[in-house]
């Protein structure tokens, strides 16, 4: 991306040179000594832009019958070939603007014969100039005039008039569309009428006398004083809307420089292909090589990143596998070769076996049945009963008890429940031989 | 022509290197995605293993607690325990060797007492459970005798003793 550009207009004398420097998206225009340019004393990275005269370069609108811009671009060469008075293969051309709607796509094309471009370059070389950009002067005039003097709301038509010692260049259009660029030897009434009618229709005459509707934007080495000249040429005595550019002799140079520096609409460089500037060819080649190098380095970085990520993932998995195997072997008490779920099953089996072996130690530390015995006895005595038989083991008890009556038996049952012993089933109660009742109780929930 | 051909070779090489690098990177990230699933699976499996290990450690803690309670030579003391409390009784003692965990001897003691004071039996059990190593009452069967306070008793006790 160029940060500085120089535009040169060598139509007048002296040669007009404008330098433009891009600063934070804005441009600063300054003047440059033409001698410095001709001697090639320019800072590195400066783009030099010169205009291609409108008389040797054609601008024309071509219309593709479909709205798709991509398809329209494809047929543009064929359409342009039909429009041009010379074979397209002998031309340097480009499409600089596209406007599509439902009916089709209109494209503004610029074309110049290769030999004309070469001739222009030779002329410039003879004058000590070797431009990087050969811009179409009509496009430059038109786009810059819109930038420097944006169309007011009432403006319907605009004619940019660039007067130089050898003639006049006119860019004619409406604010949204450039309709044509012409070079004439002088501003004559007949020519003006013919051009304005051709491009603006009969409305131009009404617009001419309505303030602000038809604007004449004047510039060029002989741009000053164009007002009277135009009135005379158009045959009107009333006032017409004329705007003269600031520093009109440097207007084209400024336009060329700004267009070479900034991205924007209607960019055009007719110095391309085999006629391209050697510096730019070398720059493009360097850019291309840099792109290839970036591609290779990116590939290598991606590959390296991929390998390291893959290795890290595998390393982490290996670590987990090692930790798993070590833990499995430690718990099982022997080297476990199985992996994953199989290993867990194997270890689980080993642990169950070990737990069965170790259960005896756990049981040995459980609370004693001794603490339960007095509670059972107390429950029976509290119910005025007597124990006939007691079989007490962890988790269960069989009790045969003698009680005076069923009420006392129920009281014993309540006492036993308070002691944490619940009957498994209804007690088997039978009369006792010496009076009272005898009951066989099956109890559970004996918490050891 | 030569330059064009070299340029094409350069483009081809650069594209190949980039494509290879991209393929390796994509493959690695695909592997990473798969690995994440495997890591999670391994982590869960390791957690399961650790849970198994924890249950084993708890059981081993009981064993260690038993070891802490046990003196070196239990046999004379066990005999003395019964001799002092019930001189006429003849306990039936069954010994089982538990060879793992450093070697242990398990004593299953069955003591049948006829028409014995219940209070004395309870006192004996208490004494036995306080001995070192403690005897644990595994089962007891009381059959009352007329008159109260006496019963036919069958006691099952278990003692664990490390083999010296």
Coordinates of C-alpha atoms in Angstrom, one line a residue:
Chain A
X1 CA 0.0 0.0 0.0
X2 CA 1.5 3.3 -1.1
X3 CA 1.6 6.0 1.6
X4 CA 2.5 8.8 -0.9
X5 CA 1.6 9.6 -4.4
X6 CA 2.4 12.3 -6.9
X7 CA 0.1 13.4 -9.7
X8 CA 1.5 15.1 -12.8
X9 CA -0.4 17.2 -15.3
X10 CA 1.9 18.1 -18.1
X11 CA -0.7 19.8 -20.3
X12 CA 0.1 23.3 -19.2
X13 CA 3.3 25.2 -18.7
X14 CA 4.7 24.9 -16.2
X15 CA 4.0 21.2 -15.4
X16 CA 1.6 20.9 -12.5
X17 CA 2.6 18.5 -9.8
X18 CA 0.7 17.6 -6.7
X19 CA 1.9 15.3 -3.9
X20 CA -0.5 13.5 -1.6
X21 CA 0.3 11.9 1.6
X22 CA -2.1 9.5 3.4
X23 CA -2.3 10.2 7.1
X24 CA -4.8 8.2 9.2
X25 CA -7.2 7.7 6.3
X26 CA -7.1 11.3 5.3
X27 CA -4.9 13.0 2.6
X28 CA -2.7 16.0 2.7
X29 CA -2.0 17.6 -0.6
X30 CA 1.1 19.6 -1.2
X31 CA 3.0 20.9 -4.2
X32 CA 6.3 19.5 -5.5
X33 CA 9.0 21.0 -7.6
X34 CA 8.5 19.4 -11.0
X35 CA 12.3 19.3 -11.5
X36 CA 12.6 16.9 -8.6
X37 CA 10.1 14.6 -10.3
X38 CA 11.8 14.8 -13.7
X39 CA 15.2 14.1 -12.0
X40 CA 13.6 11.1 -10.3
X41 CA 14.4 12.5 -6.8
X42 CA 11.4 11.0 -5.1
X43 CA 11.2 9.1 -1.8
X44 CA 10.9 5.3 -2.1
X45 CA 7.4 3.9 -2.2
X46 CA 6.0 7.0 -3.9
X47 CA 3.5 6.2 -6.7
X48 CA 3.7 8.6 -9.7
X49 CA 0.4 9.0 -11.6
X50 CA -0.1 10.7 -15.0
X51 CA -3.2 11.1 -17.0
X52 CA -4.0 9.2 -20.3
X53 CA -5.6 11.8 -22.6
X54 CA -9.3 11.3 -23.1
X55 CA -8.8 11.5 -26.9
X56 CA -6.7 8.3 -26.9
X57 CA -8.7 6.4 -24.4
X58 CA -12.4 5.4 -24.7
X59 CA -14.9 5.4 -21.9
X60 CA -18.1 3.6 -22.7
X61 CA -21.1 2.0 -20.9
X62 CA -21.8 -1.5 -21.9
X63 CA -25.0 -3.3 -20.9
X64 CA -25.2 -7.0 -20.0
X65 CA -28.8 -8.4 -20.1
X66 CA -28.6 -10.0 -16.7
X67 CA -28.3 -8.5 -13.2
X68 CA -25.6 -10.8 -12.0
X69 CA -22.3 -8.8 -11.9
X70 CA -20.2 -11.9 -12.0
X71 CA -21.9 -13.1 -15.2
X72 CA -21.8 -9.6 -16.6
X73 CA -18.1 -9.4 -16.0
X74 CA -17.7 -12.6 -18.0
X75 CA -19.4 -11.3 -21.1
X76 CA -17.9 -7.8 -20.7
X77 CA -15.0 -8.5 -23.3
X78 CA -17.4 -9.6 -25.9
X79 CA -19.7 -6.6 -25.4
X80 CA -16.8 -4.2 -25.3
X81 CA -15.4 -5.7 -28.4
X82 CA -18.6 -4.8 -30.3
X83 CA -18.5 -1.3 -28.9
X84 CA -14.9 -0.4 -29.8
X85 CA -13.7 0.9 -33.1
X86 CA -10.6 -1.3 -32.9
X87 CA -10.0 -4.9 -31.9
X88 CA -10.1 -5.6 -28.2
X89 CA -7.0 -7.8 -28.3
X90 CA -5.0 -4.7 -29.3
X91 CA -6.3 -2.8 -26.3
X92 CA -5.6 -2.4 -22.6
X93 CA -9.0 -2.2 -21.0
X94 CA -10.8 -2.6 -17.7
X95 CA -14.3 -2.3 -16.2
X96 CA -14.1 0.5 -13.7
X97 CA -17.8 0.7 -12.5
X98 CA -20.8 -1.5 -12.4
X99 CA -24.5 -0.7 -11.8
X100 CA -27.0 -3.5 -11.8
X101 CA -30.7 -3.5 -11.5
X102 CA -33.5 -6.0 -12.3
X103 CA -33.1 -5.5 -16.1
X104 CA -29.4 -6.0 -16.3
X105 CA -25.9 -4.8 -15.4
X106 CA -24.4 -1.6 -16.8
X107 CA -20.6 -1.5 -16.8
X108 CA -18.4 1.5 -17.4
X109 CA -15.4 0.3 -19.4
X110 CA -12.2 2.1 -20.2
X111 CA -10.0 1.0 -23.2
X112 CA -7.0 2.4 -24.9
X113 CA -5.0 0.9 -27.8
X114 CA -1.8 -0.6 -26.7
X115 CA 0.2 1.4 -29.1
X116 CA -1.4 4.6 -27.8
X117 CA -0.5 3.7 -24.3
X118 CA 3.1 2.9 -25.4
X119 CA 3.2 6.2 -27.3
X120 CA 2.1 8.1 -24.2
X121 CA 4.7 6.3 -22.1
X122 CA 7.3 7.2 -24.7
X123 CA 6.2 10.9 -24.6
X124 CA 6.4 10.9 -20.9
X125 CA 9.8 9.2 -20.9
X126 CA 11.1 11.8 -23.3
X127 CA 9.9 14.4 -20.7
X128 CA 11.8 12.5 -18.0
X129 CA 8.7 10.9 -16.5
X130 CA 8.2 7.2 -15.7
X131 CA 4.8 6.9 -14.1
X132 CA 3.6 3.9 -12.2
X133 CA -0.1 4.7 -12.9
X134 CA -1.5 5.9 -16.2
X135 CA -5.0 7.0 -15.2
X136 CA -7.8 8.1 -17.5
X137 CA -7.9 11.8 -17.2
X138 CA -11.7 12.0 -17.7
X139 CA -12.4 9.6 -14.9
X140 CA -10.0 11.4 -12.7
X141 CA -11.6 14.8 -13.4
X142 CA -15.1 13.5 -12.8
X143 CA -14.5 11.6 -9.6
X144 CA -12.3 14.4 -8.1
X145 CA -14.9 17.0 -9.0
X146 CA -17.5 15.1 -7.0
X147 CA -15.1 14.8 -4.1
X148 CA -14.1 18.4 -4.0
X149 CA -17.5 19.8 -4.8
X150 CA -20.2 17.3 -3.7
X151 CA -23.4 17.8 -5.7
X152 CA -26.0 20.0 -4.0
X153 CA -29.6 18.6 -3.8
X154 CA -30.9 20.5 -6.7
X155 CA -28.1 19.5 -9.1
X156 CA -29.4 17.3 -12.0
X157 CA -26.5 17.5 -14.4
X158 CA -22.8 18.3 -14.2
X159 CA -20.3 19.1 -16.9
X160 CA -16.6 19.1 -15.8
X161 CA -14.7 21.4 -18.1
X162 CA -11.0 21.0 -18.2
X163 CA -9.4 23.8 -20.3
X164 CA -5.9 23.5 -21.4
X165 CA -3.9 25.3 -24.1
X166 CA -4.6 22.7 -26.7
X167 CA -8.3 22.2 -26.1
X168 CA -11.0 21.2 -23.7
X169 CA -11.8 17.9 -22.0
X170 CA -15.4 17.6 -20.9
X171 CA -16.8 14.9 -18.6
X172 CA -20.6 15.0 -18.8
X173 CA -23.1 13.3 -16.6
X174 CA -25.5 13.4 -13.7
X175 CA -24.2 13.1 -10.1
X176 CA -24.9 9.4 -10.0
X177 CA -23.5 8.6 -13.4
X178 CA -20.8 9.7 -15.8
X179 CA -22.2 9.6 -19.2
X180 CA -19.3 10.4 -21.5
X181 CA -15.9 12.1 -21.8
X182 CA -14.9 14.1 -24.8
X183 CA -12.0 16.1 -26.0
X184 CA -12.7 19.1 -28.2
X185 CA -10.3 21.6 -29.7
X186 CA -12.4 24.5 -28.4
X187 CA -15.7 25.3 -26.9
X188 CA -18.0 26.0 -29.8
X189 CA -21.8 26.4 -29.6
X190 CA -22.5 23.7 -32.1
X191 CA -20.3 21.2 -30.4
X192 CA -21.6 22.0 -27.0
X193 CA -25.2 21.7 -28.1
X194 CA -24.5 18.4 -29.8
X195 CA -22.8 16.8 -26.8
X196 CA -25.3 18.1 -24.2
X197 CA -28.2 16.9 -26.3
X198 CA -26.6 13.6 -26.8
X199 CA -26.0 13.0 -23.1
X200 CA -28.5 15.1 -21.3
X201 CA -31.4 15.3 -23.8
X202 CA -33.4 18.4 -24.4
X203 CA -33.7 19.0 -20.7
X204 CA -30.3 20.6 -20.5
X205 CA -31.5 23.9 -21.9
X206 CA -34.2 24.3 -19.2
X207 CA -31.6 23.1 -16.6
X208 CA -29.1 25.6 -17.9
X209 CA -31.1 28.6 -16.8
X210 CA -32.5 27.1 -13.6
X211 CA -30.1 28.0 -10.9
X212 CA -28.0 25.0 -9.7
X213 CA -29.6 22.3 -11.9
X214 CA -26.8 22.2 -14.5
X215 CA -23.4 22.8 -13.0
X216 CA -20.3 23.6 -15.0
X217 CA -17.2 22.6 -13.0
X218 CA -14.2 24.4 -14.5
X219 CA -10.6 23.5 -14.0
X220 CA -7.3 23.1 -15.8
X221 CA -4.4 25.3 -16.7
X222 CA -6.8 27.7 -18.6
X223 CA -9.7 27.0 -16.2
X224 CA -9.9 30.5 -14.8
X225 CA -12.4 32.8 -16.6
X226 CA -14.3 29.9 -18.1
X227 CA -17.6 31.4 -17.0
X228 CA -17.7 34.1 -19.8
X229 CA -16.3 31.7 -22.3
X230 CA -19.0 29.1 -21.6
X231 CA -21.8 31.7 -21.7
X232 CA -20.6 32.9 -25.0
X233 CA -20.3 29.3 -26.4
X234 CA -23.8 28.4 -25.1
X235 CA -25.3 31.7 -26.4
X236 CA -26.9 32.7 -23.2
X237 CA -26.8 36.1 -21.5
X238 CA -28.4 35.0 -18.3
X239 CA -26.3 33.7 -15.4
X240 CA -25.4 30.0 -15.5
X241 CA -24.1 27.9 -12.6
X242 CA -20.4 27.7 -12.8
X243 CA -17.9 26.5 -10.1
X244 CA -14.2 26.9 -10.6
X245 CA -12.0 24.5 -8.7
X246 CA -9.5 25.7 -6.1
X247 CA -6.1 25.9 -7.7
X248 CA -7.6 24.9 -11.1
X249 CA -4.3 24.5 -12.8
X250 CA -3.3 21.8 -10.2
X251 CA -6.8 20.1 -10.2
X252 CA -5.9 17.2 -12.5
X253 CA -2.6 16.6 -10.8
X254 CA -4.4 16.5 -7.5
X255 CA -7.1 14.2 -8.9
X256 CA -4.4 11.8 -10.3
X257 CA -2.5 11.7 -7.0
X258 CA -5.4 11.1 -4.8
X259 CA -6.8 8.4 -7.0
X260 CA -3.4 6.7 -7.0
X261 CA -3.2 6.8 -3.3
X262 CA -6.6 6.0 -2.0
X263 CA -8.9 3.1 -2.7
X264 CA -12.2 4.4 -4.2
X265 CA -14.5 4.1 -7.2
X266 CA -13.4 4.0 -10.8
X267 CA -9.8 3.2 -10.2
X268 CA -8.0 2.8 -13.5
X269 CA -4.4 2.1 -14.5
X270 CA -3.8 1.6 -18.2
X271 CA -0.2 0.8 -17.5
X272 CA -0.5 -2.9 -16.9
X273 CA 0.5 -6.3 -18.3
X274 CA 3.7 -6.1 -20.4
X275 CA 3.6 -2.3 -20.1
X276 CA 3.5 -2.3 -16.3
X277 CA 6.1 -0.3 -14.4
X278 CA 9.2 -2.5 -13.6
X279 CA 9.2 -1.3 -10.0
X280 CA 5.6 -2.5 -9.6
X281 CA 6.3 -5.7 -11.4
X282 CA 9.2 -6.3 -9.0
X283 CA 6.9 -5.3 -6.1
X284 CA 4.2 -7.7 -7.3
X285 CA 6.8 -10.4 -7.6
X286 CA 8.1 -9.7 -4.2
X287 CA 4.5 -9.8 -2.8
X288 CA 3.9 -13.0 -4.6
X289 CA 7.1 -14.6 -3.2
X290 CA 6.2 -13.3 0.3
X291 CA 2.7 -14.8 -0.1
X292 CA 4.3 -18.1 -1.0
X293 CA 6.7 -17.8 1.9
X294 CA 3.8 -17.0 4.3
X295 CA 2.0 -20.0 2.9
X296 CA 5.0 -22.3 3.5
X297 CA 5.6 -20.9 7.0
X298 CA 2.0 -21.2 7.8
X299 CA 2.0 -24.8 6.6
X300 CA 5.1 -25.6 8.7
X301 CA 3.6 -23.9 11.8
X302 CA 0.3 -25.7 11.4
X303 CA 2.2 -29.0 10.9
X304 CA 4.3 -28.3 14.0
X305 CA 1.3 -27.2 16.0
X306 CA -0.6 -30.3 14.9
X307 CA 2.3 -32.6 15.8
X308 CA 2.8 -31.1 19.2
X309 CA -0.9 -31.1 20.0
X310 CA -1.1 -34.7 18.9
X311 CA 1.9 -35.7 21.0
X312 CA 0.7 -33.8 24.0
X313 CA -2.7 -35.5 23.7
X314 CA -1.0 -38.9 23.4
X315 CA 1.4 -38.1 26.3
X316 CA -1.5 -37.2 28.6
X317 CA -3.4 -40.4 27.6
X318 CA -0.2 -42.4 28.3
X319 CA 0.2 -40.8 31.7
X320 CA -3.4 -41.6 32.5
X321 CA -3.0 -45.2 31.4
X322 CA 0.2 -45.5 33.5
X323 CA -1.5 -44.1 36.6
X324 CA -4.5 -46.3 36.0
X325 CA -2.4 -49.4 35.6
X326 CA -0.3 -48.6 38.7
X327 CA -3.4 -48.0 40.8
X328 CA -5.0 -51.1 39.5
X329 CA -1.9 -53.2 40.3
X330 CA -1.6 -51.6 43.7
X331 CA -5.1 -52.3 44.7
X332 CA -5.2 -55.8 43.3
X333 CA -1.9 -56.6 44.8
X334 CA -0.5 -58.0 41.6
X335 CA 0.3 -56.6 38.1
X336 CA -2.9 -56.1 36.2
X337 CA -2.4 -56.4 32.5
X338 CA -6.0 -55.8 31.4
X339 CA -7.1 -52.2 30.5
X340 CA -10.1 -50.1 31.0
X341 CA -13.4 -51.8 32.0
X342 CA -11.8 -55.2 32.0
X343 CA -9.2 -54.0 34.5
X344 CA -11.8 -52.6 36.8
X345 CA -13.7 -55.9 36.7
X346 CA -10.6 -57.8 37.5
X347 CA -9.6 -55.4 40.3
X348 CA -13.2 -55.5 41.6
X349 CA -13.1 -59.3 41.8
X350 CA -9.7 -59.1 43.7
X351 CA -11.0 -56.5 46.0
X352 CA -14.2 -58.5 46.8
X353 CA -12.0 -61.5 47.6
X354 CA -9.8 -59.4 49.9
X355 CA -12.8 -57.7 51.5
X356 CA -14.2 -61.2 52.3
X357 CA -10.9 -62.1 53.9
X358 CA -10.7 -58.9 55.9
X359 CA -14.4 -58.9 57.0
X360 CA -13.5 -60.9 60.0
X361 CA -11.5 -58.0 61.3
X362 CA -14.3 -55.6 60.8
X363 CA -16.7 -57.9 62.6
X364 CA -14.3 -58.2 65.5
X365 CA -14.5 -54.5 66.0
X366 CA -18.3 -54.3 65.9
X367 CA -20.2 -53.3 69.2
X368 CA -20.6 -56.3 71.5
X369 CA -23.9 -58.2 72.0
X370 CA -23.1 -57.9 75.6
X371 CA -24.7 -54.5 75.7
X372 CA -27.9 -55.8 74.3
X373 CA -28.3 -58.6 76.8
X374 CA -29.2 -56.5 79.8
X375 CA -31.7 -54.5 77.8
X376 CA -33.5 -57.6 76.7
X377 CA -33.6 -58.9 80.2
X378 CA -34.8 -55.5 81.5
X379 CA -37.6 -55.4 78.9
X380 CA -38.8 -58.9 80.0
X381 CA -38.6 -58.2 83.7
X382 CA -40.4 -54.9 83.3
X383 CA -43.3 -56.8 81.8
X384 CA -43.2 -59.1 84.8
X385 CA -42.1 -62.0 82.5
X386 CA -39.3 -64.4 82.6
X387 CA -37.0 -65.6 79.8
X388 CA -37.4 -69.2 79.0
X389 CA -34.9 -69.2 76.2
X390 CA -32.8 -66.6 74.5
X391 CA -30.7 -67.1 71.4
X392 CA -28.9 -63.9 70.5
X393 CA -26.7 -63.4 67.5
X394 CA -25.8 -60.3 65.5
X395 CA -28.9 -59.1 63.6
X396 CA -31.4 -61.5 65.0
X397 CA -32.8 -63.0 68.2
X398 CA -35.1 -65.8 69.2
X399 CA -36.8 -65.3 72.5
X400 CA -39.2 -67.6 74.3
X401 CA -40.8 -65.7 77.2
X402 CA -43.3 -66.5 79.9
X403 CA -45.7 -63.7 80.9
X404 CA -48.7 -63.4 83.3
X405 CA -51.1 -62.5 80.5
X406 CA -51.3 -61.1 77.0
X407 CA -51.2 -57.5 78.3
X408 CA -47.9 -58.2 80.0
X409 CA -46.7 -59.8 76.8
X410 CA -47.6 -56.7 74.8
X411 CA -45.7 -54.6 77.4
X412 CA -42.7 -56.8 76.9
X413 CA -43.0 -56.4 73.1
X414 CA -43.1 -52.6 73.6
X415 CA -40.0 -52.8 75.8
X416 CA -38.1 -54.9 73.3
X417 CA -39.0 -52.4 70.5
X418 CA -37.6 -49.6 72.6
X419 CA -34.4 -51.7 72.9
X420 CA -34.3 -51.8 69.1
X421 CA -35.7 -55.3 68.5
X422 CA -38.6 -55.6 66.2
X423 CA -40.7 -58.7 65.8
X424 CA -40.4 -60.3 62.4
X425 CA -43.9 -61.8 62.7
X426 CA -46.8 -62.0 65.1
X427 CA -45.7 -64.0 68.2
X428 CA -46.7 -67.6 68.7
X429 CA -48.6 -67.4 72.0
X430 CA -49.8 -70.4 73.9
X431 CA -51.0 -70.9 77.5
X432 CA -48.4 -71.9 80.0
X433 CA -48.8 -75.0 82.1
X434 CA -48.5 -73.1 85.4
X435 CA -50.7 -70.2 84.3
X436 CA -50.1 -67.2 82.1
X437 CA -48.9 -67.4 78.6
X438 CA -45.7 -68.4 76.7
X439 CA -44.7 -66.7 73.5
X440 CA -42.1 -67.4 71.0
X441 CA -40.7 -64.2 69.5
X442 CA -38.6 -63.9 66.3
X443 CA -36.9 -60.6 66.4
X444 CA -34.7 -58.7 64.0
X445 CA -33.0 -55.3 63.8
X446 CA -30.8 -56.2 66.6
X447 CA -28.1 -53.7 66.0
X448 CA -25.0 -55.2 67.3
Chain B
X1 CA 8.9 -19.9 -19.8
X2 CA 11.4 -21.0 -17.3
X3 CA 10.3 -18.3 -14.9
X4 CA 6.7 -19.4 -15.3
X5 CA 7.5 -23.0 -14.7
X6 CA 9.6 -22.1 -11.6
X7 CA 6.7 -20.0 -10.4
X8 CA 4.3 -22.9 -10.8
X9 CA 6.6 -25.3 -9.0
X10 CA 6.9 -22.7 -6.2
X11 CA 3.1 -22.4 -6.0
X12 CA 2.7 -26.2 -6.0
X13 CA 5.4 -26.7 -3.3
X14 CA 3.9 -23.9 -1.1
X15 CA 0.4 -25.3 -1.5
X16 CA 1.6 -28.8 -0.8
X17 CA 3.4 -27.7 2.4
X18 CA 0.4 -25.7 3.5
X19 CA -2.0 -28.6 2.7
X20 CA 0.2 -31.0 4.6
X21 CA 0.5 -28.7 7.6
X22 CA -3.3 -28.1 7.5
X23 CA -3.9 -31.9 7.3
X24 CA -1.6 -32.6 10.2
X25 CA -3.2 -29.8 12.3
X26 CA -6.8 -30.9 11.5
X27 CA -5.8 -34.5 12.2
X28 CA -4.3 -33.4 15.5
X29 CA -7.4 -31.5 16.6
X30 CA -9.6 -34.4 15.6
X31 CA -7.3 -36.6 17.7
X32 CA -7.6 -34.0 20.5
X33 CA -11.4 -34.2 20.3
X34 CA -11.2 -38.0 20.5
X35 CA -8.7 -37.9 23.3
X36 CA -10.9 -35.6 25.4
X37 CA -13.5 -38.4 25.5
X38 CA -10.8 -41.0 26.3
X39 CA -9.4 -38.7 29.1
X40 CA -12.8 -38.4 30.6
X41 CA -13.3 -42.1 30.4
X42 CA -9.9 -42.8 32.0
X43 CA -10.6 -40.3 34.7
X44 CA -13.9 -42.0 35.6
X45 CA -12.3 -45.4 35.5
X46 CA -9.5 -44.2 37.8
X47 CA -12.2 -42.8 40.2
X48 CA -13.9 -46.2 40.2
X49 CA -10.6 -47.8 41.0
X50 CA -9.9 -45.3 43.8
X51 CA -13.3 -46.0 45.3
X52 CA -12.4 -49.7 45.3
X53 CA -9.1 -48.9 46.8
X54 CA -10.8 -46.8 49.5
X55 CA -13.1 -49.6 50.5
X56 CA -10.0 -51.9 50.8
X57 CA -8.1 -49.4 52.8
X58 CA -11.0 -49.1 55.2
X59 CA -11.1 -52.9 55.7
X60 CA -7.3 -52.9 56.2
X61 CA -7.7 -50.1 58.8
X62 CA -9.9 -52.6 60.8
X63 CA -7.2 -55.2 60.5
X64 CA -4.6 -52.7 61.7
X65 CA -6.9 -51.8 64.6
X66 CA -7.1 -55.4 65.5
X67 CA -3.4 -55.7 65.4
X68 CA -3.0 -52.8 67.7
X69 CA -5.2 -54.6 70.3
X70 CA -3.4 -57.9 70.1
X71 CA -0.4 -58.9 72.3
X72 CA 2.2 -61.2 71.1
X73 CA 1.2 -64.4 72.8
X74 CA -2.5 -65.0 73.3
X75 CA -2.7 -68.7 74.0
X76 CA -1.9 -68.9 77.8
X77 CA -4.1 -65.9 78.4
X78 CA -7.1 -67.4 76.6
X79 CA -6.7 -70.6 78.7
X80 CA -6.3 -68.6 81.8
X81 CA -9.4 -66.6 81.1
X82 CA -11.6 -69.7 81.1
X83 CA -9.7 -71.4 83.9
X84 CA -10.2 -68.5 86.3
X85 CA -13.9 -68.0 85.5
X86 CA -15.1 -71.5 85.0
X87 CA -12.6 -74.1 86.3
X88 CA -14.9 -77.0 85.5
X89 CA -15.8 -76.0 82.0
X90 CA -14.1 -77.3 79.0
X91 CA -14.2 -74.9 76.1
X92 CA -14.1 -76.2 72.7
X93 CA -11.6 -74.1 70.8
X94 CA -11.2 -74.3 67.0
X95 CA -8.2 -72.6 65.4
X96 CA -8.1 -71.3 61.9
X97 CA -5.1 -69.8 60.3
X98 CA -5.5 -66.6 58.3
X99 CA -2.3 -66.6 56.4
X100 CA -2.6 -63.3 54.6
X101 CA -2.2 -59.9 56.2
X102 CA 0.9 -60.9 58.1
X103 CA -0.6 -64.2 59.4
X104 CA -3.3 -64.4 61.9
X105 CA -4.9 -67.1 64.1
X106 CA -8.6 -67.2 64.6
X107 CA -10.0 -68.8 67.7
X108 CA -13.6 -69.9 67.6
X109 CA -14.5 -70.8 71.2
X110 CA -17.6 -72.5 72.2
X111 CA -18.3 -72.7 75.9
X112 CA -21.3 -74.7 77.2
X113 CA -22.2 -74.0 80.9
X114 CA -24.8 -75.8 82.8
X115 CA -27.0 -74.2 85.5
X116 CA -24.7 -71.2 85.8
X117 CA -25.4 -67.9 87.3
X118 CA -26.4 -65.5 84.6
X119 CA -24.7 -62.6 86.4
X120 CA -21.4 -64.5 86.4
X121 CA -21.8 -65.3 82.8
X122 CA -22.3 -61.6 82.0
X123 CA -19.3 -60.7 84.1
X124 CA -17.2 -63.3 82.3
X125 CA -18.2 -62.0 78.9
X126 CA -17.3 -58.5 79.9
X127 CA -14.0 -59.6 81.1
X128 CA -13.4 -61.6 77.9
X129 CA -14.2 -58.6 75.8
X130 CA -11.8 -56.5 77.7
X131 CA -8.9 -58.9 77.4
X132 CA -6.1 -58.4 74.9
X133 CA -6.8 -59.5 72.3
X134 CA -10.5 -59.1 73.0
X135 CA -12.8 -62.0 72.6
X136 CA -16.0 -61.0 70.8
X137 CA -19.3 -62.6 71.7
X138 CA -20.6 -64.0 68.5
X139 CA -23.7 -65.8 69.8
X140 CA -25.2 -66.7 73.1
X141 CA -28.0 -69.0 74.0
X142 CA -29.6 -68.9 77.4
X143 CA -32.1 -71.5 78.7
X144 CA -33.5 -70.5 82.0
X145 CA -33.5 -72.8 85.0
X146 CA -36.3 -72.8 87.5
X147 CA -35.6 -70.7 90.5
X148 CA -34.3 -67.7 88.5
X149 CA -30.8 -66.3 88.1
X150 CA -29.4 -69.4 86.7
X151 CA -29.5 -70.8 83.2
X152 CA -27.9 -73.3 80.8
X153 CA -25.7 -71.1 78.6
X154 CA -23.9 -71.7 75.4
X155 CA -21.5 -68.9 74.4
X156 CA -19.7 -68.6 71.1
X157 CA -16.7 -66.3 71.2
X158 CA -14.2 -65.3 68.6
X159 CA -10.6 -64.0 69.1
X160 CA -8.1 -62.9 66.5
X161 CA -4.4 -63.1 67.2
X162 CA -1.5 -62.3 64.9
X163 CA 0.9 -65.1 64.5
X164 CA 4.2 -64.0 66.1

